[in-house]
JSON list of N, CA and C in Angstrom, two decimals:
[
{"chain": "A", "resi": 1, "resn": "UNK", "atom": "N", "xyz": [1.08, 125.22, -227.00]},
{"chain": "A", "resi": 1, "resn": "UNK", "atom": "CA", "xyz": [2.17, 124.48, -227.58]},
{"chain": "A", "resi": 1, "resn": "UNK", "atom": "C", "xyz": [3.46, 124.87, -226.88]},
{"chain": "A", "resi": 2, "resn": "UNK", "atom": "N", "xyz": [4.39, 124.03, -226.46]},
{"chain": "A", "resi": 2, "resn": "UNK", "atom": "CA", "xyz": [5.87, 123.83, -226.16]},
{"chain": "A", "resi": 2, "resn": "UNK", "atom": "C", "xyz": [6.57, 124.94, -226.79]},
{"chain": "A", "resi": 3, "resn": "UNK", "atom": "N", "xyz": [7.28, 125.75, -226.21]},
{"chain": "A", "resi": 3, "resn": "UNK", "atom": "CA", "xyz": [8.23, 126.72, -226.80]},
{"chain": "A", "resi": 3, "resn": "UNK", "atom": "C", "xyz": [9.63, 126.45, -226.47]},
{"chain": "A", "resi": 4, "resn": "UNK", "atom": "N", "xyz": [10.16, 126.01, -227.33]},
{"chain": "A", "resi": 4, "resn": "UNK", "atom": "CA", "xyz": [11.71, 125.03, -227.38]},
{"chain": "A", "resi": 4, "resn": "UNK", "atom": "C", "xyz": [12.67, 126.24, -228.24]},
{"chain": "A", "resi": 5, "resn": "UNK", "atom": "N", "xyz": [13.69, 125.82, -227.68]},
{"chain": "A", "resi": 5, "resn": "UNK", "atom": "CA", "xyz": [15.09, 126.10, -228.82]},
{"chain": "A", "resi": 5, "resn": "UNK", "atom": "C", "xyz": [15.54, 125.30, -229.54]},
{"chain": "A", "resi": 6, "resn": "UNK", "atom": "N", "xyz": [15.96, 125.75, -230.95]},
{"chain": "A", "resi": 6, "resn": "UNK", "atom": "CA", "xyz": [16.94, 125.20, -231.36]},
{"chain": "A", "resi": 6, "resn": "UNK", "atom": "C", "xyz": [17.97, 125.55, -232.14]},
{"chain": "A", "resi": 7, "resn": "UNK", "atom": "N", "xyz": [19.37, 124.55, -232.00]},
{"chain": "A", "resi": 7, "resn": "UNK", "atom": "CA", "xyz": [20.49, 125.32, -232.45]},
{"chain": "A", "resi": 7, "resn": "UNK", "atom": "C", "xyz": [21.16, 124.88, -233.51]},
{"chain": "A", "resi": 8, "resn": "UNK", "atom": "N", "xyz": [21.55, 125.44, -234.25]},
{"chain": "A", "resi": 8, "resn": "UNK", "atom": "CA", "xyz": [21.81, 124.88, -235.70]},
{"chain": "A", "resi": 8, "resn": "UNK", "atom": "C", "xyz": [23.67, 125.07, -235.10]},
{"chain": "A", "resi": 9, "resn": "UNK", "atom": "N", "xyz": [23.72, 123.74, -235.83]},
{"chain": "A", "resi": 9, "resn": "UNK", "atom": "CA", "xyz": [25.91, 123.58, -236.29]},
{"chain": "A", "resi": 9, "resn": "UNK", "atom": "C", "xyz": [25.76, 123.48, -237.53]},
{"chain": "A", "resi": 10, "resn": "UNK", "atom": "N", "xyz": [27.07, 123.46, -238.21]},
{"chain": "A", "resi": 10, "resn": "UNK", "atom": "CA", "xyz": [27.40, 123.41, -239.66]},
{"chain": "A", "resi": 10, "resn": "UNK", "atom": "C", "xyz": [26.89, 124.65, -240.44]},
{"chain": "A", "resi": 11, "resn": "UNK", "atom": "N", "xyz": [26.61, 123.02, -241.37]},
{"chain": "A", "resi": 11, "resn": "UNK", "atom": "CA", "xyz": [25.71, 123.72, -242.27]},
{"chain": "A", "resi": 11, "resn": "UNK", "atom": "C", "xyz": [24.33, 123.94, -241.86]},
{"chain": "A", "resi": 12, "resn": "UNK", "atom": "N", "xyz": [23.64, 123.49, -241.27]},
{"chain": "A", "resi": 12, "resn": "UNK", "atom": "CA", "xyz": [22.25, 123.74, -240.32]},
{"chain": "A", "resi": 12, "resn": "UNK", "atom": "C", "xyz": [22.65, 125.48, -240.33]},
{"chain": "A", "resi": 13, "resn": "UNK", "atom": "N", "xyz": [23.74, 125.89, -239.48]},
{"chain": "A", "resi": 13, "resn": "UNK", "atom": "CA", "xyz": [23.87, 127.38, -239.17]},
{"chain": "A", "resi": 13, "resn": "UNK", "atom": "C", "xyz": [24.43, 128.45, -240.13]},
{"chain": "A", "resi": 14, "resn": "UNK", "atom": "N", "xyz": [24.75, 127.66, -241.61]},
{"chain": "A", "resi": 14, "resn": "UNK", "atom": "CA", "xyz": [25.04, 128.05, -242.84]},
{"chain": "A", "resi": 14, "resn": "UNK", "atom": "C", "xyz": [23.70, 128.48, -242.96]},
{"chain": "A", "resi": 15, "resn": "UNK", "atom": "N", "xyz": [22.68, 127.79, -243.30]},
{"chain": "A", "resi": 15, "resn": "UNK", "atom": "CA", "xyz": [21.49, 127.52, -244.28]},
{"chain": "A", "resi": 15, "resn": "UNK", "atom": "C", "xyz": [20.22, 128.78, -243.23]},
{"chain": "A", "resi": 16, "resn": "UNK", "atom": "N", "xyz": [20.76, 128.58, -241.44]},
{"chain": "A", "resi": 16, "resn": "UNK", "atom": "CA", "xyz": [19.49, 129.43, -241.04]},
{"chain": "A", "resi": 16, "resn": "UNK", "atom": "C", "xyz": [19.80, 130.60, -240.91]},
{"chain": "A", "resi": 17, "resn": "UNK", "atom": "N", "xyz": [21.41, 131.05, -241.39]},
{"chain": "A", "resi": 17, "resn": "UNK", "atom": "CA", "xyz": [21.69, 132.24, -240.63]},
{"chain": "A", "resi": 17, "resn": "UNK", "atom": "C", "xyz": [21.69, 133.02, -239.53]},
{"chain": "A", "resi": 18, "resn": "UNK", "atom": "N", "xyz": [21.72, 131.80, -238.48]},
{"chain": "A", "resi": 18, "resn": "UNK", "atom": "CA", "xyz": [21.62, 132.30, -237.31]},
{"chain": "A", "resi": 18, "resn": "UNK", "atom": "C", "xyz": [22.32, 130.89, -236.15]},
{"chain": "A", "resi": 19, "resn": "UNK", "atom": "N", "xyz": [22.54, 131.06, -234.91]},
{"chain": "A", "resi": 19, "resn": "UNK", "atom": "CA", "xyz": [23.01, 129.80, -234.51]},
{"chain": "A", "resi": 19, "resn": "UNK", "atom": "C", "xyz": [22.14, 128.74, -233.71]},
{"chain": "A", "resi": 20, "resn": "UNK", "atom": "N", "xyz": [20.80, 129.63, -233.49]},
{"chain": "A", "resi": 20, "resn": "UNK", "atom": "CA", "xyz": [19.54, 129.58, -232.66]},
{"chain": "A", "resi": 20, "resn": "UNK", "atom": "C", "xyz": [18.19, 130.35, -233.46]},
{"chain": "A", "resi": 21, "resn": "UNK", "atom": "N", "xyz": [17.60, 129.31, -233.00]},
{"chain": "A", "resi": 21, "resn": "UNK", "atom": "CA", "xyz": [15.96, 130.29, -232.94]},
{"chain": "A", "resi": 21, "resn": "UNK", "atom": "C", "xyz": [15.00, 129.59, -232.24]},
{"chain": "A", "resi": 22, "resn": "UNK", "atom": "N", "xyz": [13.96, 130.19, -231.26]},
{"chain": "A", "resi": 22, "resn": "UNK", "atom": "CA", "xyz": [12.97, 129.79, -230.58]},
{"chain": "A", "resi": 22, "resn": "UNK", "atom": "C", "xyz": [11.92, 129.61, -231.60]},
{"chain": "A", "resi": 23, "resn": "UNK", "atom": "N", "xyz": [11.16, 128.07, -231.36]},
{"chain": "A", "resi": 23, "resn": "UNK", "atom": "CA", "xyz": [9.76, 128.28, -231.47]},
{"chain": "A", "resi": 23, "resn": "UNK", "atom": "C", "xyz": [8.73, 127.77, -230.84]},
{"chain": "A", "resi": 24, "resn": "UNK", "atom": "N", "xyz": [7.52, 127.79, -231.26]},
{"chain": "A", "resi": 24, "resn": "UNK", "atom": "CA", "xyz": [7.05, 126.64, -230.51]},
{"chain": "A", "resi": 24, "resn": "UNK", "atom": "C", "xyz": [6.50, 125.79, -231.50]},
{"chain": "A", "resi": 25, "resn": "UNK", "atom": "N", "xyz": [6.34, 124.17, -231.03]},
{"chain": "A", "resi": 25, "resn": "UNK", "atom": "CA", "xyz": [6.90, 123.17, -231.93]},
{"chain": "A", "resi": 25, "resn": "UNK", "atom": "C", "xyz": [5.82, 122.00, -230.55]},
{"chain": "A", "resi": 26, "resn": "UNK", "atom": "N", "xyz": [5.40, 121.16, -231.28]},
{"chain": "A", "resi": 26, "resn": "UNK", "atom": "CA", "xyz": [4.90, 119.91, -230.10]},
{"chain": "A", "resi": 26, "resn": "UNK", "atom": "C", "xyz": [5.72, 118.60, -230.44]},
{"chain": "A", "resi": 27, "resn": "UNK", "atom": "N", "xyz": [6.45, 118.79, -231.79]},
{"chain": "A", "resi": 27, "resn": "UNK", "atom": "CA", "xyz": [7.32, 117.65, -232.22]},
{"chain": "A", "resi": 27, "resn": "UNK", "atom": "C", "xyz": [8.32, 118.07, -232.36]},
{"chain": "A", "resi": 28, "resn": "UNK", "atom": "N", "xyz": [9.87, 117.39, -232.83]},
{"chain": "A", "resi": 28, "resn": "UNK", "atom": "CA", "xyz": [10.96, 117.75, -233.70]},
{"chain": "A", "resi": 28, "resn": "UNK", "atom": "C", "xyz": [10.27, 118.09, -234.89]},
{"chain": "A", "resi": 29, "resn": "UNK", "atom": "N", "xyz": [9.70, 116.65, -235.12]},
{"chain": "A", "resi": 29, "resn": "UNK", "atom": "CA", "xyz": [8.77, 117.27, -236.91]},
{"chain": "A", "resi": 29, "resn": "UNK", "atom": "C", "xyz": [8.07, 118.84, -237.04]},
{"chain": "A", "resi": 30, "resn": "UNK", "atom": "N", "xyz": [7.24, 118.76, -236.44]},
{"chain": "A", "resi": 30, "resn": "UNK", "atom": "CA", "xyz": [6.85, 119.81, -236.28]},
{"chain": "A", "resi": 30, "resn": "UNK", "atom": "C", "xyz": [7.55, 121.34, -236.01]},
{"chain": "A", "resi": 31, "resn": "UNK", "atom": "N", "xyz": [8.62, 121.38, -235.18]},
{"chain": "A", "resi": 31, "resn": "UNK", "atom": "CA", "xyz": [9.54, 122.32, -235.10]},
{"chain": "A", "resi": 31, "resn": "UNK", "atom": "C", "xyz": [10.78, 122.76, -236.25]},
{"chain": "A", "resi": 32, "resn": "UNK", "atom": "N", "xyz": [11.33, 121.76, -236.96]},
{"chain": "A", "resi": 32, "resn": "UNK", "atom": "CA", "xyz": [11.55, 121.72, -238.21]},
{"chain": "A", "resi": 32, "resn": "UNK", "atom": "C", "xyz": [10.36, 122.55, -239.28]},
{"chain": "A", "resi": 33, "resn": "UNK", "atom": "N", "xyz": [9.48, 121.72, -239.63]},
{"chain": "A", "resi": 33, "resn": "UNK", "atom": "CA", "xyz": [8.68, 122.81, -240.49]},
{"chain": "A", "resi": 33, "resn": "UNK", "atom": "C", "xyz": [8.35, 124.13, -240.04]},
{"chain": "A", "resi": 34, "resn": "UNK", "atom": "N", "xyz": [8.78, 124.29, -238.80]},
{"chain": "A", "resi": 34, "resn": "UNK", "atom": "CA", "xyz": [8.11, 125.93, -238.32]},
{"chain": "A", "resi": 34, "resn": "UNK", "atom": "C", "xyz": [9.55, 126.24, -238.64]},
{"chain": "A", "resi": 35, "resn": "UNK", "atom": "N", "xyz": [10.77, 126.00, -238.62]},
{"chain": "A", "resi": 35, "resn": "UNK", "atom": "CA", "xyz": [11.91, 126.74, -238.67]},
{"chain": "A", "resi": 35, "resn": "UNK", "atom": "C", "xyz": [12.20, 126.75, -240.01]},
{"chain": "A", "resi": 36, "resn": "UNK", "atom": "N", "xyz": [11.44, 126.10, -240.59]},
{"chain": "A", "resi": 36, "resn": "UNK", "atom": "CA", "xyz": [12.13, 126.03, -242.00]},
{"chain": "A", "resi": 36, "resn": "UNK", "atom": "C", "xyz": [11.21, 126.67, -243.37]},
{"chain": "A", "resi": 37, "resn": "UNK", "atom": "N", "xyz": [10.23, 126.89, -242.88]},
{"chain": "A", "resi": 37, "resn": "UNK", "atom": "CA", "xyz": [9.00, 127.36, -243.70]},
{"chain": "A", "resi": 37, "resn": "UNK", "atom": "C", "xyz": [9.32, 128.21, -244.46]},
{"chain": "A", "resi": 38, "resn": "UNK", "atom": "N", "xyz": [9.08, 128.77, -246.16]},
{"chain": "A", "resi": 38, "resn": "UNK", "atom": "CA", "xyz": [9.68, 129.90, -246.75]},
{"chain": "A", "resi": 38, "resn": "UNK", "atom": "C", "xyz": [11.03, 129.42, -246.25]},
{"chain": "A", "resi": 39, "resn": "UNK", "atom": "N", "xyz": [12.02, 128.21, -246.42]},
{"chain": "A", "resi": 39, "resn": "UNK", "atom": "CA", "xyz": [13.33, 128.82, -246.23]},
{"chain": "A", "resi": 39, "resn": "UNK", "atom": "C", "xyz": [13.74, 127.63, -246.66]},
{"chain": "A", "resi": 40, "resn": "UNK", "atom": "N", "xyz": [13.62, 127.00, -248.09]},
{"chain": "A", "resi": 40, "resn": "UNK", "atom": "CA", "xyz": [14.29, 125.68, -248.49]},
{"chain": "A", "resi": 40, "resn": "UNK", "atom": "C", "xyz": [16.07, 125.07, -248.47]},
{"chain": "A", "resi": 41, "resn": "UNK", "atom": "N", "xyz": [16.67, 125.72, -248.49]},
{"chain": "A", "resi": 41, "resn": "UNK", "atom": "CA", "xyz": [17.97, 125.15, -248.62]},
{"chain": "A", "resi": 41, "resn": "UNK", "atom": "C", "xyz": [17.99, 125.06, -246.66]},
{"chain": "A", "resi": 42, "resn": "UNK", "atom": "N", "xyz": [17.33, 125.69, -245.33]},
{"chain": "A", "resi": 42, "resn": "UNK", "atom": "CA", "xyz": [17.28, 125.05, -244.35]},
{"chain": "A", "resi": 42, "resn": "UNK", "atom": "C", "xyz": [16.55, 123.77, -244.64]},
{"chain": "A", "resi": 43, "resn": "UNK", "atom": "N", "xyz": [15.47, 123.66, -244.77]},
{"chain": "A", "resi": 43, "resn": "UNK", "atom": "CA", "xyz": [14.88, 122.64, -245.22]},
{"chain": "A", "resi": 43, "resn": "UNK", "atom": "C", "xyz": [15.20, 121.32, -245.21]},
{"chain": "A", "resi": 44, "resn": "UNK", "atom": "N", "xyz": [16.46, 121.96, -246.38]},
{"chain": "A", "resi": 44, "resn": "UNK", "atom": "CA", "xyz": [16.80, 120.91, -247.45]},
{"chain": "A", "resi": 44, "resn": "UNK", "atom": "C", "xyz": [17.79, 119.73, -246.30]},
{"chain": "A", "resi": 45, "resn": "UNK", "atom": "N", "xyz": [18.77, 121.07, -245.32]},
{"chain": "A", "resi": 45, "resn": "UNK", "atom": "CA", "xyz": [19.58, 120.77, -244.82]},
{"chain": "A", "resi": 45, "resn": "UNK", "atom": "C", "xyz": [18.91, 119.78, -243.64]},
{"chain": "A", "resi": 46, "resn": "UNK", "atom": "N", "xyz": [17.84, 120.67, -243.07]},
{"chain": "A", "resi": 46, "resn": "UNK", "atom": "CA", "xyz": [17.30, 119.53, -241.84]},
{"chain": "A", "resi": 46, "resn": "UNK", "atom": "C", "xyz": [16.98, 118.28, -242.41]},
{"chain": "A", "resi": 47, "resn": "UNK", "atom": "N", "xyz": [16.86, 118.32, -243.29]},
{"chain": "A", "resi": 47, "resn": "UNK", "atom": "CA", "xyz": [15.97, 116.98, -244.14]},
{"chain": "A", "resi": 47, "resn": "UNK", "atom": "C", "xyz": [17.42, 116.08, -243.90]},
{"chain": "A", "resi": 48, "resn": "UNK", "atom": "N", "xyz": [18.17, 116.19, -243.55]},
{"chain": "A", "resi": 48, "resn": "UNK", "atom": "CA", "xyz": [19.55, 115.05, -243.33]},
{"chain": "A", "resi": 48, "resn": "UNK", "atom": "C", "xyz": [20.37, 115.45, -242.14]},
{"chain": "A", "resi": 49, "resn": "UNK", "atom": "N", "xyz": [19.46, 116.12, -241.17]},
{"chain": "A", "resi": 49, "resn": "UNK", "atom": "CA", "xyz": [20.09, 116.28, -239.61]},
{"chain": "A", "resi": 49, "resn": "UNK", "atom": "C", "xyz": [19.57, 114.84, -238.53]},
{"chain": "A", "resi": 50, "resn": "UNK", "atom": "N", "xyz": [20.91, 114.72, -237.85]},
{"chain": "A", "resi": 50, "resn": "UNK", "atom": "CA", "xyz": [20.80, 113.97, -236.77]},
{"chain": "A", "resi": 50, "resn": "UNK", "atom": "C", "xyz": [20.00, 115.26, -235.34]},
{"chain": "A", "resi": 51, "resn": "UNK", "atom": "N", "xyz": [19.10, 114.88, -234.56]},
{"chain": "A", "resi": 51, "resn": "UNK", "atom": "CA", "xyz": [18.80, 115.77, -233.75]},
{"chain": "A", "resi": 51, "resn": "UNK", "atom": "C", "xyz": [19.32, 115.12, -232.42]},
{"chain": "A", "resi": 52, "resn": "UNK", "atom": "N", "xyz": [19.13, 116.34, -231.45]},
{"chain": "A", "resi": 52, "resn": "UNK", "atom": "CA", "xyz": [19.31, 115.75, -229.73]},
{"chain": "A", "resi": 52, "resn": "UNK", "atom": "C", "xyz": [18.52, 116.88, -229.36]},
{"chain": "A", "resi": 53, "resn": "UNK", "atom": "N", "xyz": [17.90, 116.39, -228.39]},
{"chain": "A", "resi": 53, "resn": "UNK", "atom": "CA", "xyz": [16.93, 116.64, -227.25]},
{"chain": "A", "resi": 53, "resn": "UNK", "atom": "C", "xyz": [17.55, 116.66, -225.70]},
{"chain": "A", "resi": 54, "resn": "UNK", "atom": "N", "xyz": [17.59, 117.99, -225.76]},
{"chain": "A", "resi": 54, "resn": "UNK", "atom": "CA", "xyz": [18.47, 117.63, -224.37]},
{"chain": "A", "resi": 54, "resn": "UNK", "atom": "C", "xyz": [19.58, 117.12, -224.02]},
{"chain": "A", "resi": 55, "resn": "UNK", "atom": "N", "xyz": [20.79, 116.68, -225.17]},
{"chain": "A", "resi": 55, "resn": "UNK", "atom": "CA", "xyz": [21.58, 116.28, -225.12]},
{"chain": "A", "resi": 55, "resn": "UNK", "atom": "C", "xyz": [21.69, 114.51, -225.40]},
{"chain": "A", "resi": 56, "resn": "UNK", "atom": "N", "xyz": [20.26, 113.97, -225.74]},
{"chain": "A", "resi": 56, "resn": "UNK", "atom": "CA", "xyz": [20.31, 112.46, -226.39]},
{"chain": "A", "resi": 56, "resn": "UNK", "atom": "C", "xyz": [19.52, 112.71, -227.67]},
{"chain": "A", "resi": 57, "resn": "UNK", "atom": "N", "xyz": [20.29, 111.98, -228.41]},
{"chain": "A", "resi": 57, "resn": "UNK", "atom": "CA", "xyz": [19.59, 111.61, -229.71]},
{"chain": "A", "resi": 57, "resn": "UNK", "atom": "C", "xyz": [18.04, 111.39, -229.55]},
{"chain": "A", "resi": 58, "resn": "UNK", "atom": "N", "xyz": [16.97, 111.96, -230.38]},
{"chain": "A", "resi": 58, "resn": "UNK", "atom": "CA", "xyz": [16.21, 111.93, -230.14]},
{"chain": "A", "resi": 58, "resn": "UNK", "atom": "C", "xyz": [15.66, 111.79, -232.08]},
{"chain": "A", "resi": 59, "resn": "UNK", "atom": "N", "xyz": [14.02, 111.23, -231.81]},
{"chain": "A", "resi": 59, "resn": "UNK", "atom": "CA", "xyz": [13.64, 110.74, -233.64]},
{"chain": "A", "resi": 59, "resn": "UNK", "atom": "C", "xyz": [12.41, 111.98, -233.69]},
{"chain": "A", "resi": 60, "resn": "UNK", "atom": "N", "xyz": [12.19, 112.23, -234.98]},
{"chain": "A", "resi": 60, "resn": "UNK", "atom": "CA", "xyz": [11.96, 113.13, -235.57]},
{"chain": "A", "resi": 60, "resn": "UNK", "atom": "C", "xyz": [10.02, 113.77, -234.87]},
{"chain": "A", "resi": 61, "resn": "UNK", "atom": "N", "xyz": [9.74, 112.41, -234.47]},
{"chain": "A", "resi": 61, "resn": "UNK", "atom": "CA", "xyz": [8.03, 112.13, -233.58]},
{"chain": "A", "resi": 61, "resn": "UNK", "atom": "C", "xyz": [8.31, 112.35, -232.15]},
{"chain": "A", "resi": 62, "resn": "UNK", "atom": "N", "xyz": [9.67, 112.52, -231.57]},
{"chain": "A", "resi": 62, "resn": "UNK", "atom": "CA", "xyz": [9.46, 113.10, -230.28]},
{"chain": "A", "resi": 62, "resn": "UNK", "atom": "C", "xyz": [8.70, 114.22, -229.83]},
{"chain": "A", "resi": 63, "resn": "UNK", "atom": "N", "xyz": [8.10, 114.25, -229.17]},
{"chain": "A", "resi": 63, "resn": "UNK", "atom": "CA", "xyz": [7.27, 115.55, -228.49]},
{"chain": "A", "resi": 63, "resn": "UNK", "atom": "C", "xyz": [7.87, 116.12, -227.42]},
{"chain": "A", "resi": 64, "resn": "UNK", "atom": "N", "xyz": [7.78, 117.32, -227.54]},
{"chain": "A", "resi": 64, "resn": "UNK", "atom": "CA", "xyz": [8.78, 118.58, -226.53]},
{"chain": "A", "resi": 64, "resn": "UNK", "atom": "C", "xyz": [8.05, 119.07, -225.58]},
{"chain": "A", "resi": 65, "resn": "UNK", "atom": "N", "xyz": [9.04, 119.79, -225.16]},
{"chain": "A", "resi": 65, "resn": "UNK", "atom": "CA", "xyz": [8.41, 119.63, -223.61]},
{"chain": "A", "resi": 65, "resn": "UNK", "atom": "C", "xyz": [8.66, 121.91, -223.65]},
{"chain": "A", "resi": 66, "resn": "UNK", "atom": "N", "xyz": [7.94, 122.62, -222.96]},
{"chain": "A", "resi": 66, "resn": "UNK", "atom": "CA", "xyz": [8.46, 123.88, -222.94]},
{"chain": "A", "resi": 66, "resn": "UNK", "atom": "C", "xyz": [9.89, 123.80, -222.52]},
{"chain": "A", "resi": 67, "resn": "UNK", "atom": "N", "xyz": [10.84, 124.42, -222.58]},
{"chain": "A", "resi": 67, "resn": "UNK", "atom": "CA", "xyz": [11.96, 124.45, -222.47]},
{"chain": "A", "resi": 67, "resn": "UNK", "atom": "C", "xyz": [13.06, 123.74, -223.24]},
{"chain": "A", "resi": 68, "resn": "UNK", "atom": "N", "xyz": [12.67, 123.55, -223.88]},
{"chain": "A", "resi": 68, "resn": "UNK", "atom": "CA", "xyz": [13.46, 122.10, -224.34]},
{"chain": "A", "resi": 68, "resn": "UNK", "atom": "C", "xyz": [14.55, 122.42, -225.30]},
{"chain": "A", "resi": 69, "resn": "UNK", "atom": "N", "xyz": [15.89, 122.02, -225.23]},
{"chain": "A", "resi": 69, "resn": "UNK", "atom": "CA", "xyz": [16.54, 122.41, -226.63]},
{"chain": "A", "resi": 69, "resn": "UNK", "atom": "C", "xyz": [17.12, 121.51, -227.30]},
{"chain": "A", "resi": 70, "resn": "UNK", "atom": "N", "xyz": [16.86, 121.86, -228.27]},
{"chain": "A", "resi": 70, "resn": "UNK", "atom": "CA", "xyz": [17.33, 121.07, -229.60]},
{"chain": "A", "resi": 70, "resn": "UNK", "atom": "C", "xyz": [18.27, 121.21, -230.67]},
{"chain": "A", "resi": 71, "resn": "UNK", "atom": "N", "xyz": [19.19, 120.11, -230.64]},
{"chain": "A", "resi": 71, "resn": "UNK", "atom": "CA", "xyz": [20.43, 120.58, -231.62]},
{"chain": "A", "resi": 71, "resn": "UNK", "atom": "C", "xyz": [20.38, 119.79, -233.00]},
{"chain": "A", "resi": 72, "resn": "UNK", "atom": "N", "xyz": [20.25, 120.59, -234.08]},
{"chain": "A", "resi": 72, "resn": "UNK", "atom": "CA", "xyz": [20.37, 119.67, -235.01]},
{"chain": "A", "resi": 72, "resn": "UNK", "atom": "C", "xyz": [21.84, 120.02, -236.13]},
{"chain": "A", "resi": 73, "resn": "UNK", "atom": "N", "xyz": [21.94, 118.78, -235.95]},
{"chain": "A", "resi": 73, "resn": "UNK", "atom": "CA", "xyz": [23.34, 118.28, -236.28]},
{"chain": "A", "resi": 73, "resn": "UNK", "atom": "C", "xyz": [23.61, 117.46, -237.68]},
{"chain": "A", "resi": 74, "resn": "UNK", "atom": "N", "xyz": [23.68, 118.29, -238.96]},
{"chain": "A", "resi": 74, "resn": "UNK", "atom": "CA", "xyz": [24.18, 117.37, -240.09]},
{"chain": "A", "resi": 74, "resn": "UNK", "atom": "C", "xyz": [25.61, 116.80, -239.77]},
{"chain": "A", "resi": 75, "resn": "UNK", "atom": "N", "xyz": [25.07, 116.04, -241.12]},
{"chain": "A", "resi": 75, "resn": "UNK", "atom": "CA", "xyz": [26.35, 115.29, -241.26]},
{"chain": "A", "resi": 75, "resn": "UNK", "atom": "C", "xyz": [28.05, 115.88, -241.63]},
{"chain": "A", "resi": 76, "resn": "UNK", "atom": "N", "xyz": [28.40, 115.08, -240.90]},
{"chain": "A", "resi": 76, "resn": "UNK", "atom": "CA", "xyz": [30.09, 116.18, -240.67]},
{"chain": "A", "resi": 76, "resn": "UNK", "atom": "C", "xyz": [31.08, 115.24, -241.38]},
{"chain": "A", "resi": 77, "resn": "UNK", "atom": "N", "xyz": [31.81, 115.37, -242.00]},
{"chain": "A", "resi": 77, "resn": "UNK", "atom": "CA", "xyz": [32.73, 115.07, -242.61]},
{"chain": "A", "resi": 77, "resn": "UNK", "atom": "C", "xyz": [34.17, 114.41, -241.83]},
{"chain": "A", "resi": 78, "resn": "UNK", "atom": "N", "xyz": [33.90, 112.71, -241.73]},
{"chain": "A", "resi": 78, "resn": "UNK", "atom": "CA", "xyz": [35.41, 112.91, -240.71]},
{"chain": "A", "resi": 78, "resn": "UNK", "atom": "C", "xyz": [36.98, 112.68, -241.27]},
{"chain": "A", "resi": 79, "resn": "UNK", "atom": "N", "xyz": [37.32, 112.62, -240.48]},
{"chain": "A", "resi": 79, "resn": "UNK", "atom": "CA", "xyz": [39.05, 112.13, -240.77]},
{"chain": "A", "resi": 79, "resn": "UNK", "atom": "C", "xyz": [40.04, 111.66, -239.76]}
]
């Protein structure tokens, strides 16, 4: 399996306590539940993140590639 990064903003980096973590993951879906396992309020939070793959928006059934990083990005508040 693909061993990717990914980096939490916001609240994503509220909820994981951290700003990063490696795993390995063959989906976003899949990499989500490995980062979030035992850890519901991340969870809760990915459950309403926009992601990017490499720097494009990418949907939740993408499949990763080794190296790959991933930013997931809730929703931000504008003005």
């Amino acid at each position: 399996m693909p061993e990717v990064t990914i980096r939490y903003f916001a609240a994503a980096r509220s909820a994981a306590g951290e700003s990063a973590a490696t795993a390995e993951a063959a989906s976003i879906r899949d990499l989500v539940s490995t980062v979030s396992a035992g850890r519901p309020e991340l969870a809760r939070v990915l459950s309403i993140c926009t992601f990017l793959l490499d720097g494009e928006r990418a949907d939740p059934a993408t499949p990763l590639k080794s190296g790959a990083q991933v930013d997931a990005l809730p929703p931000f508040a504008g003005g």
